[in-house]
Coordinates of N, CA and C in Angstrom, one line a residue:
Chain T
X89 N 8.9 0.3 6.7 CA 8.1 0.4 5.5 C 6.8 -0.1 5.2
X90 N 6.1 0.6 4.2 CA 4.8 -0.3 4.2 C 4.8 -0.8 2.9
X91 N 4.6 -2.2 3.1 CA 4.9 -3.3 1.9 C 4.0 -4.2 2.1
X92 N 3.5 -5.0 0.9 CA 2.8 -6.1 1.2 C 3.6 -7.2 0.2
X93 N 4.0 -8.1 1.1 CA 5.1 -9.2 0.5 C 3.9 -10.6 0.5
X94 N 4.1 -11.0 -0.6 CA 3.7 -12.6 -0.7 C 4.8 -13.4 -1.5
X95 N 4.9 -14.7 -0.9 CA 5.7 -15.8 -1.2 C 5.1 -16.8 -1.9
X96 N 5.3 -17.5 -3.1 CA 4.6 -18.7 -3.5 C 5.5 -19.5 -4.1
X97 N 5.4 -20.7 -3.8 CA 6.2 -22.0 -4.3 C 5.4 -22.5 -5.7
X98 N 6.2 -22.5 -7.0 CA 5.5 -23.0 -8.0 C 6.3 -24.1 -8.6
X99 N 5.4 -25.0 -9.1 CA 6.2 -26.0 -9.5 C 6.4 -26.1 -10.9
X100 N 7.2 -25.1 -11.5 CA 7.3 -24.9 -12.9 C 8.3 -24.1 -12.8
X101 N 9.6 -24.3 -13.9 CA 10.6 -23.8 -14.3 C 10.7 -22.3 -14.3
X102 N 11.8 -21.7 -13.6 CA 11.7 -20.1 -13.6 C 11.4 -19.7 -14.9
X103 N 12.0 -20.4 -16.2 CA 11.7 -19.7 -17.6 C 10.2 -19.8 -17.8
X104 N 9.6 -20.9 -17.3 CA 8.3 -21.1 -17.7 C 7.7 -19.7 -17.0
X105 N 8.0 -19.7 -15.7 CA 7.1 -18.5 -14.8 C 7.3 -17.1 -15.4
X106 N 8.8 -16.9 -15.8 CA 9.0 -15.7 -16.5 C 8.1 -15.3 -17.6
X107 N 7.9 -16.6 -18.4 CA 6.8 -16.2 -19.6 C 5.7 -15.6 -19.2
X108 N 5.4 -16.5 -18.3 CA 3.7 -16.1 -17.8 C 3.6 -15.1 -16.9
X109 N 5.0 -14.3 -16.8 CA 4.4 -12.9 -15.9 C 4.9 -11.6 -16.8
X110 N 5.7 -12.2 -18.0 CA 6.1 -11.0 -18.8 C 5.6 -11.1 -20.2
X111 N 5.4 -12.3 -20.8 CA 4.6 -12.3 -22.2 C 3.3 -11.6 -21.7
X112 N 3.0 -10.6 -22.5 CA 1.6 -10.0 -22.3 C 0.6 -10.7 -22.4
X113 N 0.4 -11.7 -23.3 CA -0.6 -12.4 -23.6 C -0.9 -13.4 -22.5
X114 N 0.2 -14.1 -21.9 CA 0.1 -15.0 -20.9 C -0.3 -14.5 -19.7
X115 N 0.6 -13.1 -19.6 CA -0.1 -12.3 -18.2 C -1.4 -12.2 -18.1
X116 N -1.8 -11.7 -19.5 CA -3.4 -11.2 -19.3 C -4.2 -12.6 -19.1
X117 N -3.5 -13.6 -19.5 CA -4.6 -15.2 -19.0 C -5.1 -15.1 -17.7
X118 N -3.8 -14.9 -16.7 CA -3.9 -15.2 -15.5 C -4.4 -13.6 -14.5
X119 N -4.0 -12.7 -15.1 CA -3.9 -11.7 -14.2 C -5.8 -11.1 -14.8
X120 N -6.3 -11.5 -16.1 CA -7.5 -11.6 -16.4 C -7.7 -9.7 -17.1
X121 N -6.6 -9.9 -18.2 CA -6.4 -8.1 -18.5 C -6.1 -8.6 -20.0
X122 N -6.4 -7.9 -20.8 CA -6.1 -8.0 -22.3 C -5.0 -6.9 -22.8
X123 N -3.6 -7.2 -22.8 CA -3.1 -6.1 -23.1 C -3.0 -5.6 -24.3
X124 N -2.8 -4.6 -24.7 CA -2.8 -4.4 -26.1 C -1.2 -4.3 -26.6
X125 N -0.4 -4.2 -25.8 CA 1.2 -4.3 -26.5 C 2.1 -5.0 -25.5
X126 N 3.1 -5.6 -26.0 CA 4.3 -6.3 -25.3 C 4.8 -5.3 -24.1
X127 N 4.9 -5.9 -22.7 CA 5.9 -5.2 -21.8 C 7.4 -4.8 -22.3
X128 N 7.6 -3.5 -22.3 CA 9.1 -3.1 -22.8 C 9.4 -2.3 -21.7
X129 N 10.8 -2.5 -21.0 CA 11.3 -1.7 -19.9 C 11.5 -0.1 -20.4
X130 N 11.1 0.5 -19.3 CA 10.8 2.1 -19.5 C 9.5 2.5 -20.3
X131 N 8.8 1.5 -20.5 CA 7.5 1.9 -21.7 C 6.4 1.6 -20.7
X132 N 5.2 2.4 -20.9 CA 3.9 2.1 -20.6 C 3.2 1.1 -21.3
X133 N 2.5 0.3 -20.5 CA 1.8 -0.7 -21.4 C 0.4 -0.9 -20.9
X134 N -0.8 -1.0 -21.7 CA -2.0 -0.9 -21.4 C -3.0 -1.9 -22.0
X135 N -4.2 -2.2 -21.2 CA -5.0 -3.0 -21.6 C -6.4 -2.9 -20.8
X136 N -7.1 -3.9 -21.1 CA -8.6 -3.7 -20.5 C -8.6 -4.7 -19.4
X137 N -9.2 -4.3 -18.4 CA -9.6 -5.3 -17.3 C -10.6 -6.3 -17.7
X138 N -10.2 -7.8 -17.7 CA -11.6 -8.7 -18.0 C -12.3 -9.1 -16.7
X139 N -11.9 -8.8 -15.7 CA -12.5 -9.3 -14.4 C -13.9 -8.6 -14.5
X140 N -14.7 -10.0 -14.2 CA -16.1 -9.4 -14.1 C -16.4 -8.4 -13.3
X141 N -17.2 -7.4 -13.9 CA -17.6 -6.4 -13.0 C -16.5 -5.4 -13.2
X142 N -15.6 -5.3 -14.0 CA -14.7 -4.3 -13.8 C -14.2 -4.0 -15.4
X143 N -15.0 -4.4 -16.2 CA -14.5 -4.6 -17.6 C -14.6 -3.0 -18.3
X144 N -14.7 -2.0 -17.6 CA -15.1 -0.9 -18.2 C -13.7 -0.2 -18.1
X145 N -12.9 -0.9 -17.2 CA -11.8 -0.2 -16.8 C -10.5 -0.3 -17.7
X146 N -9.6 0.6 -17.9 CA -8.3 0.6 -18.3 C -7.4 0.1 -17.4
X147 N -6.3 -0.3 -18.1 CA -5.2 -1.3 -16.8 C -4.2 -0.8 -17.6
X148 N -3.3 0.2 -16.6 CA -2.0 0.3 -17.3 C -0.8 0.4 -16.3
X149 N 0.2 -0.1 -16.6 CA 1.5 -0.2 -15.9 C 2.7 0.6 -16.8
X150 N 3.5 0.9 -15.8 CA 4.6 1.5 -16.4 C 5.9 0.7 -16.0
X151 N 6.5 -0.1 -17.0 CA 7.7 -1.3 -16.6 C 8.9 -0.6 -16.3
X152 N 9.1 -1.0 -15.1 CA 10.6 -0.4 -14.8 C 11.8 -1.2 -15.0
X153 N 11.4 -2.5 -14.8 CA 12.6 -3.6 -14.8 C 12.4 -4.9 -15.6
X154 N 12.9 -5.1 -16.3 CA 12.7 -7.0 -17.0 C 13.9 -7.4 -17.1
X155 N 14.4 -8.2 -16.1 CA 15.9 -8.6 -15.8 C 15.3 -10.4 -16.0
X156 N 15.6 -10.8 -17.2 CA 15.1 -12.1 -17.7 C 15.3 -13.4 -16.2
X157 N 14.3 -14.0 -15.8 CA 14.2 -15.0 -14.9 C 14.5 -14.4 -13.6
X158 N 14.6 -13.2 -13.3 CA 15.0 -12.5 -12.1 C 14.2 -11.8 -11.7
X159 N 13.8 -10.4 -12.3 CA 13.2 -9.7 -11.8 C 12.1 -8.6 -12.7
X160 N 10.7 -8.6 -12.4 CA 9.8 -8.0 -13.6 C 9.3 -7.1 -12.1
X161 N 9.5 -5.7 -12.6 CA 9.1 -4.5 -11.9 C 8.4 -3.7 -12.6
X162 N 7.2 -3.3 -12.3 CA 6.4 -2.0 -13.0 C 5.4 -1.1 -11.4
X163 N 5.5 -0.1 -12.3 CA 4.5 0.9 -11.2 C 3.2 1.1 -11.9
X164 N 2.3 1.0 -10.9 CA 0.6 1.2 -11.4 C 0.0 1.6 -10.1
X165 N -1.3 2.0 -10.5 CA -2.5 2.6 -9.4 C -3.1 1.1 -8.7
X166 N -2.6 0.6 -7.7 CA -3.3 -0.5 -7.5 C -5.0 -0.4 -7.6
X167 N -5.4 -1.8 -8.2 CA -7.1 -1.8 -8.5 C -7.5 -0.5 -8.3
X168 N -7.2 0.5 -9.6 CA -7.8 1.9 -9.7 C -9.4 1.5 -10.2
X169 N -10.3 0.8 -9.4 CA -11.4 0.2 -9.9 C -12.6 1.6 -9.9
X170 N -12.2 2.8 -9.6 CA -13.5 4.1 -9.6 C -13.0 4.7 -10.7
X171 N -14.2 4.8 -12.1 CA -13.6 5.8 -13.1 C -13.9 7.1 -12.8
X172 N -14.2 7.5 -11.4 CA -14.8 8.6 -11.2 C -13.7 9.3 -10.5
X173 N -12.4 8.3 -10.3 CA -11.4 8.9 -9.4 C -10.4 9.2 -10.6
X174 N -9.5 10.2 -10.4 CA -8.6 10.6 -11.2 C -7.3 9.7 -10.8
X175 N -6.8 8.6 -10.9 CA -5.7 8.1 -10.2 C -4.3 8.7 -10.9
X176 N -4.4 9.2 -11.9 CA -3.1 9.9 -12.2 C -2.6 10.7 -11.4
X177 N -3.4 11.4 -10.4 CA -2.9 12.2 -9.4 C -2.4 11.7 -8.5
X178 N -2.4 10.6 -8.2 CA -1.8 9.7 -7.1 C -0.4 9.3 -7.5
X179 N 0.4 9.1 -6.5 CA 1.6 8.5 -6.8 C 1.7 7.1 -6.7
X180 N 1.9 6.3 -8.0 CA 1.8 4.8 -8.3 C 2.6 4.2 -7.2
X181 N 1.9 2.9 -7.0 CA 2.9 2.0 -6.4 C 3.8 1.1 -7.1
X182 N 4.5 0.6 -6.6 CA 5.8 -0.4 -7.1 C 5.6 -1.8 -6.9
X183 N 5.4 -2.5 -8.1 CA 5.1 -4.1 -8.0 C 6.4 -4.7 -8.7
X184 N 7.0 -5.6 -7.8 CA 8.2 -6.4 -8.0 C 8.1 -7.6 -7.8
X185 N 8.4 -8.4 -9.0 CA 8.2 -10.0 -9.0 C 9.5 -10.7 -9.2
X186 N 10.0 -11.5 -7.9 CA 11.2 -11.7 -7.9 C 11.2 -13.5 -8.1
X187 N 12.3 -13.7 -9.0 CA 12.3 -15.1 -9.0 C 13.4 -15.8 -8.7
X188 N 13.3 -17.0 -8.2 CA 14.5 -17.7 -7.6 C 14.3 -19.2 -7.7
X189 N 15.2 -20.0 -8.5 CA 15.1 -21.1 -8.7 C 15.0 -21.9 -7.4
X190 N 14.1 -22.8 -7.5 CA 14.1 -23.9 -6.1 C 14.0 -25.2 -6.5
X191 N 14.2 -26.1 -5.5 CA 14.5 -27.5 -5.6 C 13.2 -28.0 -6.5
X192 N 12.1 -27.7 -6.4 CA 10.8 -28.3 -6.9 C 10.3 -27.0 -8.2
X193 N 10.9 -26.2 -8.4 CA 10.5 -25.3 -9.2 C 11.0 -23.7 -9.4
X194 N 10.3 -22.9 -8.7 CA 10.4 -21.7 -8.6 C 9.8 -20.9 -7.3
X195 N 10.7 -20.3 -6.4 CA 10.3 -19.4 -5.6 C 9.9 -17.9 -5.9
X196 N 8.4 -17.6 -6.2 CA 8.5 -16.3 -6.6 C 7.8 -15.2 -5.5
X197 N 8.5 -14.2 -5.5 CA 8.4 -13.2 -4.2 C 7.8 -12.3 -5.0
X198 N 6.6 -11.4 -4.4 CA 5.8 -10.6 -4.9 C 5.8 -9.1 -3.8
X199 N 6.1 -8.3 -4.3 CA 6.0 -7.1 -3.3 C 5.1 -6.1 -3.9
X200 N 4.7 -5.5 -2.9 CA 4.1 -3.9 -3.7 C 4.4 -2.9 -2.5
X201 N 5.2 -1.8 -3.1 CA 5.4 -0.8 -1.7 C 4.8 0.6 -2.3
X202 N 5.3 1.3 -1.3 CA 4.7 2.8 -1.9 C 3.6 3.4 -1.5
X203 N 2.6 2.8 -0.6 CA 1.4 2.9 -0.3 C 1.4 4.4 1.0
X204 N 2.5 4.8 1.3 CA 2.7 6.2 2.0 C 3.2 7.2 1.2
X205 N 3.1 7.2 -0.3 CA 3.7 8.3 -1.0 C 2.6 9.0 -1.4
X206 N 2.7 10.4 -0.9 CA 1.8 11.4 -1.2 C 1.7 12.0 -2.6
X207 N 0.5 12.2 -3.2 CA 0.5 12.7 -4.6 C 1.4 14.1 -4.2
X208 N 1.9 14.5 -5.5 CA 3.0 15.3 -5.6 C 2.6 16.8 -4.8
X209 N 1.1 17.2 -5.2 CA 0.5 18.3 -4.6 C 0.6 18.4 -3.1
X210 N 0.5 17.3 -2.5 CA 0.3 17.4 -0.8 C 1.5 17.1 -0.3
X211 N 2.4 16.6 -1.1 CA 3.6 16.2 -0.2 C 4.5 17.1 0.9
X212 N 4.5 18.4 0.3 CA 5.1 19.6 1.2 C 4.3 19.9 2.6
X213 N 3.0 19.1 2.5 CA 2.3 19.3 3.7 C 2.6 18.2 4.9
X214 N 3.7 17.4 4.8 CA 4.1 16.5 5.8 C 5.5 16.5 5.8
X215 N 6.0 16.2 6.9 CA 7.3 16.1 7.3 C 8.0 15.4 6.7
X216 N 9.5 15.3 6.4 CA 10.3 14.3 6.0 C 10.2 13.2 6.7
X217 N 10.1 12.0 6.5 CA 9.7 10.8 7.1 C 10.8 9.9 7.2
X218 N 10.9 9.3 8.6 CA 11.7 8.5 8.7 C 11.1 7.1 8.9
X219 N 11.1 6.0 7.5 CA 10.3 5.2 7.5 C 10.9 3.9 8.1
X220 N 10.1 3.2 9.1 CA 10.5 1.9 9.4 C 9.3 1.0 9.9
X221 N 9.6 0.0 9.2 CA 8.4 -1.4 9.4 C 6.8 -0.6 10.1
X222 N 6.3 -0.1 9.1 CA 5.0 0.3 9.8 C 4.0 -0.4 10.2
X223 N 4.3 -1.6 9.2 CA 3.1 -2.6 9.5 C 3.2 -3.3 11.1
X224 N 4.5 -3.6 11.3 CA 4.8 -4.0 12.5 C 4.1 -3.0 13.7
X225 N 4.7 -1.8 13.3 CA 4.2 -0.6 14.5 C 2.6 -0.7 14.2
X226 N 2.0 -1.0 13.3 CA 0.5 -0.8 13.4 C 0.1 -2.1 14.1
X227 N 0.6 -3.4 14.2 CA 0.3 -4.4 15.1 C 0.4 -4.1 16.6
X228 N 1.6 -3.1 16.6 CA 1.8 -2.7 18.0 C 0.9 -1.7 18.5
X229 N 0.4 -0.9 17.7 CA -0.6 0.2 17.9 C -2.1 -0.6 18.2
X230 N -2.2 -1.5 17.3 CA -3.3 -2.6 17.5 C -3.6 -3.2 18.7
X231 N -2.3 -3.5 19.5 CA -2.4 -4.3 20.3 C -2.6 -3.3 21.6
X232 N -1.9 -2.1 21.5 CA -2.3 -1.0 22.5 C -3.6 -0.8 22.4
X233 N -4.1 -0.4 21.6 CA -5.5 0.1 21.6 C -6.5 -1.0 22.0
X234 N -6.3 -2.4 21.9 CA -7.1 -3.6 22.3 C -7.2 -3.8 23.5
X235 N -5.6 -3.4 24.4 CA -5.5 -3.9 25.6 C -6.2 -2.7 26.7
Chain S
X10 N -19.1 -4.1 6.6 CA -17.8 -4.1 5.7 C -17.9 -3.3 4.3
X11 N -17.2 -2.3 3.9 CA -17.7 -1.7 2.7 C -17.2 -2.4 1.7
X12 N -17.9 -2.0 0.5 CA -17.7 -2.5 -0.8 C -16.3 -2.3 -1.4
X13 N -15.4 -3.1 -1.8 CA -14.3 -2.9 -2.3 C -13.7 -1.8 -3.2
X14 N -14.7 -1.1 -4.0 CA -14.5 0.0 -4.7 C -14.7 1.2 -4.1
X15 N -15.3 0.8 -2.6 CA -15.5 2.1 -1.8 C -14.2 2.5 -1.2
X16 N -13.8 1.1 -0.8 CA -12.4 1.4 -0.2 C -11.4 2.0 -0.8
X17 N -11.3 1.6 -2.2 CA -10.2 1.8 -3.1 C -10.1 3.1 -3.6
X18 N -11.6 3.6 -3.8 CA -11.6 5.2 -4.2 C -11.1 5.9 -3.1
X19 N -11.1 5.4 -1.9 CA -10.9 6.7 -0.9 C -9.0 6.3 -0.5
X20 N -8.6 5.7 -1.6 CA -7.1 5.4 -1.7 C -6.4 6.6 -1.2
X21 N -6.5 7.9 -1.8 CA -6.0 9.0 -1.8 C -5.8 9.6 -0.3
X22 N -6.6 8.9 0.5 CA -6.7 9.4 2.1 C -6.1 8.8 2.8
X23 N -5.1 7.4 2.3 CA -4.5 6.6 3.2 C -3.1 7.0 3.1
X24 N -2.7 7.7 1.9 CA -1.3 7.7 2.0 C -0.7 9.1 3.0
X25 N -1.6 9.9 3.4 CA -0.8 10.6 4.4 C -1.1 9.5 5.8
X26 N -1.9 9.0 6.2 CA -1.9 8.1 7.1 C -0.9 7.2 7.2
X27 N -0.5 6.4 6.1 CA 0.7 5.5 6.1 C 2.1 6.6 6.4
X28 N 2.1 7.8 5.8 CA 3.3 8.3 6.0 C 3.6 9.1 7.2
X29 N 2.3 9.4 7.8 CA 2.0 9.9 9.3 C 2.7 9.2 10.4
X30 N 2.4 7.7 9.9 CA 2.8 6.5 10.8 C 4.3 6.2 10.6
X31 N 5.1 6.5 9.5 CA 6.2 6.2 8.9 C 7.3 6.8 9.9
X32 N 7.1 7.2 11.4 CA 7.9 8.0 12.0 C 8.1 7.4 14.0
X33 N 9.2 7.0 14.1 CA 8.9 6.5 15.4 C 8.5 7.7 16.6
X34 N 8.8 8.7 16.4 CA 8.2 9.7 17.3 C 6.6 9.7 17.5
X35 N 6.3 9.9 16.2 CA 4.8 9.9 16.0 C 4.1 8.7 16.6
X36 N 4.9 7.5 16.0 CA 4.3 6.3 16.6 C 4.2 6.3 18.1
X37 N 5.3 6.8 18.8 CA 5.5 6.4 20.2 C 4.0 7.6 20.9
X38 N 4.0 8.9 20.1 CA 2.9 9.3 20.5 C 1.5 8.9 20.6
X39 N 1.5 8.0 19.5 CA 0.0 7.4 19.2 C -0.3 6.3 20.2
X40 N 1.0 5.8 20.7 CA 0.9 4.3 21.5 C 0.4 5.3 22.8
X41 N 1.0 6.8 23.3 CA 0.6 7.0 24.7 C -0.9 7.2 24.5
X42 N -1.5 8.0 23.4 CA -2.7 8.6 23.2 C -3.6 7.0 23.0
X43 N -2.9 6.0 23.1 CA -3.8 4.7 22.5 C -4.3 4.3 23.8
X44 N -4.1 4.7 25.1 CA -4.4 4.3 26.2 C -5.8 4.9 26.3
X45 N -6.5 5.9 25.6 CA -7.6 6.4 25.7 C -7.7 7.6 26.2
X46 N -6.9 8.3 26.8 CA -6.8 9.3 27.8 C -6.4 10.5 27.3
X47 N -7.2 11.4 26.7 CA -6.5 12.8 26.2 C -5.4 13.2 26.7
X48 N -4.4 13.8 26.1 CA -3.1 14.4 26.6 C -3.0 15.7 26.4
X49 N -2.4 16.4 27.1 CA -1.8 17.8 26.6 C -0.3 17.8 26.3
X50 N 0.0 18.7 25.4 CA 1.5 18.8 25.0 C 2.4 18.4 26.1
X51 N 2.1 19.2 27.2 CA 3.1 19.1 28.1 C 3.1 17.4 28.7
X52 N 2.1 16.6 28.8 CA 2.1 15.4 29.3 C 2.8 14.7 28.0
X53 N 2.4 14.9 26.8 CA 3.1 14.1 25.9 C 4.5 14.5 25.4
X54 N 4.9 15.6 26.3 CA 6.5 16.1 25.9 C 7.2 15.3 27.4
X55 N 6.6 15.0 28.1 CA 7.3 14.4 29.2 C 7.8 13.2 29.2
X56 N 8.9 12.6 29.4 CA 9.6 11.5 29.3 C 10.1 11.5 27.8
X57 N 10.0 12.4 27.4 CA 10.7 12.3 26.0 C 12.2 13.3 26.0
X58 N 12.7 13.1 25.0 CA 14.0 14.0 24.6 C 13.5 15.4 23.8
X59 N 12.4 15.3 23.4 CA 12.0 16.2 22.7 C 11.5 17.6 23.0
X60 N 11.7 18.4 22.4 CA 11.2 19.8 22.7 C 9.6 20.0 22.6
X61 N 8.9 20.9 23.3 CA 7.7 21.2 23.2 C 7.2 21.4 21.6
X62 N 8.1 22.2 21.1 CA 7.8 22.6 19.8 C 7.6 21.4 18.6
X63 N 8.8 20.4 18.8 CA 8.9 19.1 18.2 C 7.5 18.4 18.3
X64 N 7.1 18.1 19.7 CA 6.2 17.3 19.7 C 5.1 18.3 19.1
X65 N 4.5 19.4 19.2 CA 3.6 20.1 18.7 C 3.7 19.7 17.1
X66 N 4.7 19.9 16.4 CA 5.0 19.7 14.8 C 4.1 18.1 14.6
X67 N 4.8 17.2 15.5 CA 4.4 15.9 15.1 C 2.9 15.7 15.4
X68 N 2.2 16.4 16.2 CA 0.8 16.3 16.6 C 0.3 16.9 15.5
X69 N 0.6 18.1 14.8 CA 0.0 18.6 13.7 C 0.0 17.6 12.4
X70 N 1.1 17.1 12.4 CA 1.0 15.9 11.1 C 0.1 14.6 11.3
X71 N 0.1 14.4 12.7 CA -0.9 13.4 12.9 C -2.7 13.8 12.9
X72 N -2.6 15.2 13.2 CA -3.7 15.8 13.0 C -4.4 15.9 11.7
X73 N -3.4 16.2 10.8 CA -3.7 16.3 9.4 C -4.3 14.9 8.8
X74 N -3.5 14.0 9.3 CA -4.0 12.6 8.7 C -5.0 12.0 9.6
X75 N -5.6 12.9 10.4 CA -6.9 12.6 11.2 C -6.5 11.7 12.1
X76 N -5.4 11.2 12.6 CA -5.0 10.0 13.4 C -5.3 10.8 14.6
X77 N -5.3 12.1 15.2 CA -5.6 12.5 16.5 C -6.3 13.7 16.0
X78 N -7.2 14.2 17.3 CA -8.1 15.2 17.5 C -7.6 16.0 18.5
X79 N -7.5 17.5 18.4 CA -7.3 18.2 19.4 C -8.8 18.8 19.9
X80 N -8.5 19.0 21.1 CA -10.0 20.0 22.0 C -9.4 21.0 22.8
X81 N -9.6 22.0 22.9 CA -9.3 22.9 23.8 C -9.9 22.8 24.9
X82 N -9.1 22.9 26.1 CA -10.1 22.8 27.6 C -9.0 23.8 28.2
X83 N -9.8 25.0 28.6 CA -8.9 26.0 29.4 C -8.0 26.4 28.6
X84 N -6.5 26.7 29.3 CA -5.8 27.4 28.5 C -4.9 26.4 27.6
X85 N -5.1 24.9 27.8 CA -4.5 23.8 26.9 C -5.0 23.1 25.9
X86 N -4.5 22.8 24.6 CA -5.3 21.8 23.7 C -5.1 20.4 24.4
X87 N -6.1 19.7 24.2 CA -5.7 17.9 24.6 C -6.0 17.1 23.4
X88 N -5.0 16.3 23.3 CA -5.2 15.5 22.2 C -5.8 14.0 22.2
X89 N -6.6 13.4 21.5 CA -6.9 12.4 21.5 C -7.0 11.4 20.4
X90 N -6.7 10.1 20.4 CA -6.4 9.3 19.2 C -7.9 9.0 18.5
X91 N -7.4 9.2 17.1 CA -8.9 8.9 16.3 C -8.6 7.8 15.7
X92 N -8.9 6.5 16.1 CA -8.6 4.8 15.3 C -9.3 4.9 13.9
X93 N -10.2 5.6 13.7 CA -10.8 5.1 12.4 C -10.1 5.0 11.1
X94 N -9.2 6.3 11.0 CA -8.2 6.1 9.7 C -7.2 4.8 9.8
X95 N -7.2 4.6 10.9 CA -5.8 3.6 10.9 C -6.7 2.0 10.6
X96 N -8.0 1.7 11.1 CA -8.9 0.8 10.5 C -8.9 0.6 8.9
X97 N -9.2 1.9 8.7 CA -9.7 2.3 7.3 C -8.4 1.7 6.0
X98 N -7.2 2.4 6.8 CA -6.2 2.0 6.1 C -5.7 0.6 6.3
X99 N -5.9 -0.3 6.9 CA -5.6 -1.5 7.2 C -6.5 -2.3 6.6
X100 N -7.9 -1.9 6.3 CA -8.7 -2.8 5.5 C -8.4 -2.5 4.1
X101 N -7.9 -1.2 3.7 CA -7.5 -1.1 2.3 C -6.3 -2.0 2.0
X102 N -5.3 -2.2 3.0 CA -4.3 -2.8 2.7 C -4.7 -4.4 2.6
X103 N -5.7 -4.8 3.6 CA -6.0 -6.2 3.3 C -6.8 -6.4 2.0
X104 N -7.2 -5.6 1.5 CA -8.2 -5.9 0.5 C -7.3 -5.8 -0.7
X105 N -6.1 -5.2 -1.0 CA -4.9 -5.4 -1.7 C -4.3 -6.6 -1.9
X106 N -4.1 -7.1 -0.3 CA -3.4 -8.3 -0.3 C -4.2 -9.2 -0.7
X107 N -5.4 -9.4 -0.5 CA -6.5 -10.5 -0.7 C -6.2 -10.6 -2.4
X108 N -6.5 -9.5 -2.9 CA -6.5 -9.7 -4.6 C -4.9 -10.1 -5.3
X109 N -4.1 -10.1 -4.4 CA -2.7 -10.4 -4.6 C -3.0 -12.2 -4.2
X110 N -3.3 -12.5 -3.5 CA -3.7 -13.9 -3.3 C -4.2 -14.4 -4.4
X111 N -5.3 -14.0 -4.6 CA -6.2 -14.5 -5.6 C -5.5 -14.8 -7.1
X112 N -4.8 -13.5 -7.2 CA -4.2 -13.4 -8.7 C -3.0 -14.4 -8.8
X113 N -2.3 -14.6 -7.4 CA -1.0 -15.5 -7.7 C -1.8 -17.1 -7.4
X114 N -2.8 -17.1 -7.0 CA -3.6 -18.7 -7.2 C -3.8 -19.0 -8.7
X115 N -4.5 -17.8 -9.4 CA -4.5 -18.1 -10.8 C -3.3 -18.4 -11.3
X116 N -2.4 -17.8 -11.1 CA -0.7 -17.6 -12.0 C -0.5 -19.4 -11.4
X117 N -0.5 -19.8 -10.4 CA -0.2 -21.0 -10.1 C -1.3 -21.9 -10.7
X118 N -2.4 -21.9 -10.8 CA -3.1 -22.7 -12.1 C -2.6 -22.7 -13.4
X119 N -2.5 -21.7 -14.0 CA -1.7 -21.3 -15.2 C -0.3 -22.1 -15.4
X120 N 0.6 -21.8 -14.6 CA 1.7 -22.4 -14.8 C 2.0 -23.7 -14.4
X121 N 1.1 -24.4 -13.5 CA 1.5 -25.5 -13.3 C 0.3 -26.7 -14.0
X122 N -0.2 -26.1 -14.9 CA -1.0 -27.0 -15.3 C -0.7 -27.6 -16.7

C-alpha cells in the first residue's frame, strides 16, 4: 500500500491534542489555514491557506470521521498548490490522525494514503491491482537500479 | 530539484505509476528490466508461471505509466525500464512527507507551549 506514516510523541494530554486537531480555529493556528467553519463529520470544511506564498489558495477537506480523542480523518487533495490545475478531477487522498494516550502525553500517528488511486475517468485503463507494500518494493527496485 | 509546485502540479501523472507498481508480477518485471538490458516478451516470460499474454498485458500497464518503453527489433519488441517516473513519484512523496514533518513540528510547538 502506498502510504505516508508519521509518528510523533507529544507532551500534552489526548484531550489537548484532540482540540488542537479538531477545533477549526486551533487547527488553523498550526496548519496555517483560516477555516470558515467547524469540522463536522460527513461534511466539507473550507478555508484559506495562510502559508506564505500560497495565500491565494483555497483549502478544503471532507471530514470522514470524528471519534473523540481517538481518530480524526478527512480526505483532501494534498498540497493542491497550482491554481491552474483542477484538482477536483483527481481522487483525493485520505488523512488519518490517530491518538493514543502514552506515559508522557499522546502518541500521534498520521497517515496519508491513496496516492495510487486514479481519477475516475482513467481508472478503467489499468488492471485491478493487488496492492502490497509498494514503498518497500520501490526501495527494492532502487537497489536493483543502483546495483 | 524542481520547484515544489511544479512537482505537485504533476501529481495526476503519479497515480498510474503508483497503481502500476502495486502488483507483484509487474514489480518482478521491473526488477528484471532494472538490470538495464532490454528484454523480449519471451525472455520476460521465462522462469515465470505466466502466459505470454499475461506478461504482455502487464507490460502494457507499465508502458501506459511510462515505466517501460518498447522498441521493435526485427520480429520482436524489446522492453526497457524508464526510471524517470519512479524518481518523479518518489520526489513527490518525499515532498508531501516533508510538509507533514513541518506541520507536525508546528503542532508540537502549539500543544506543548
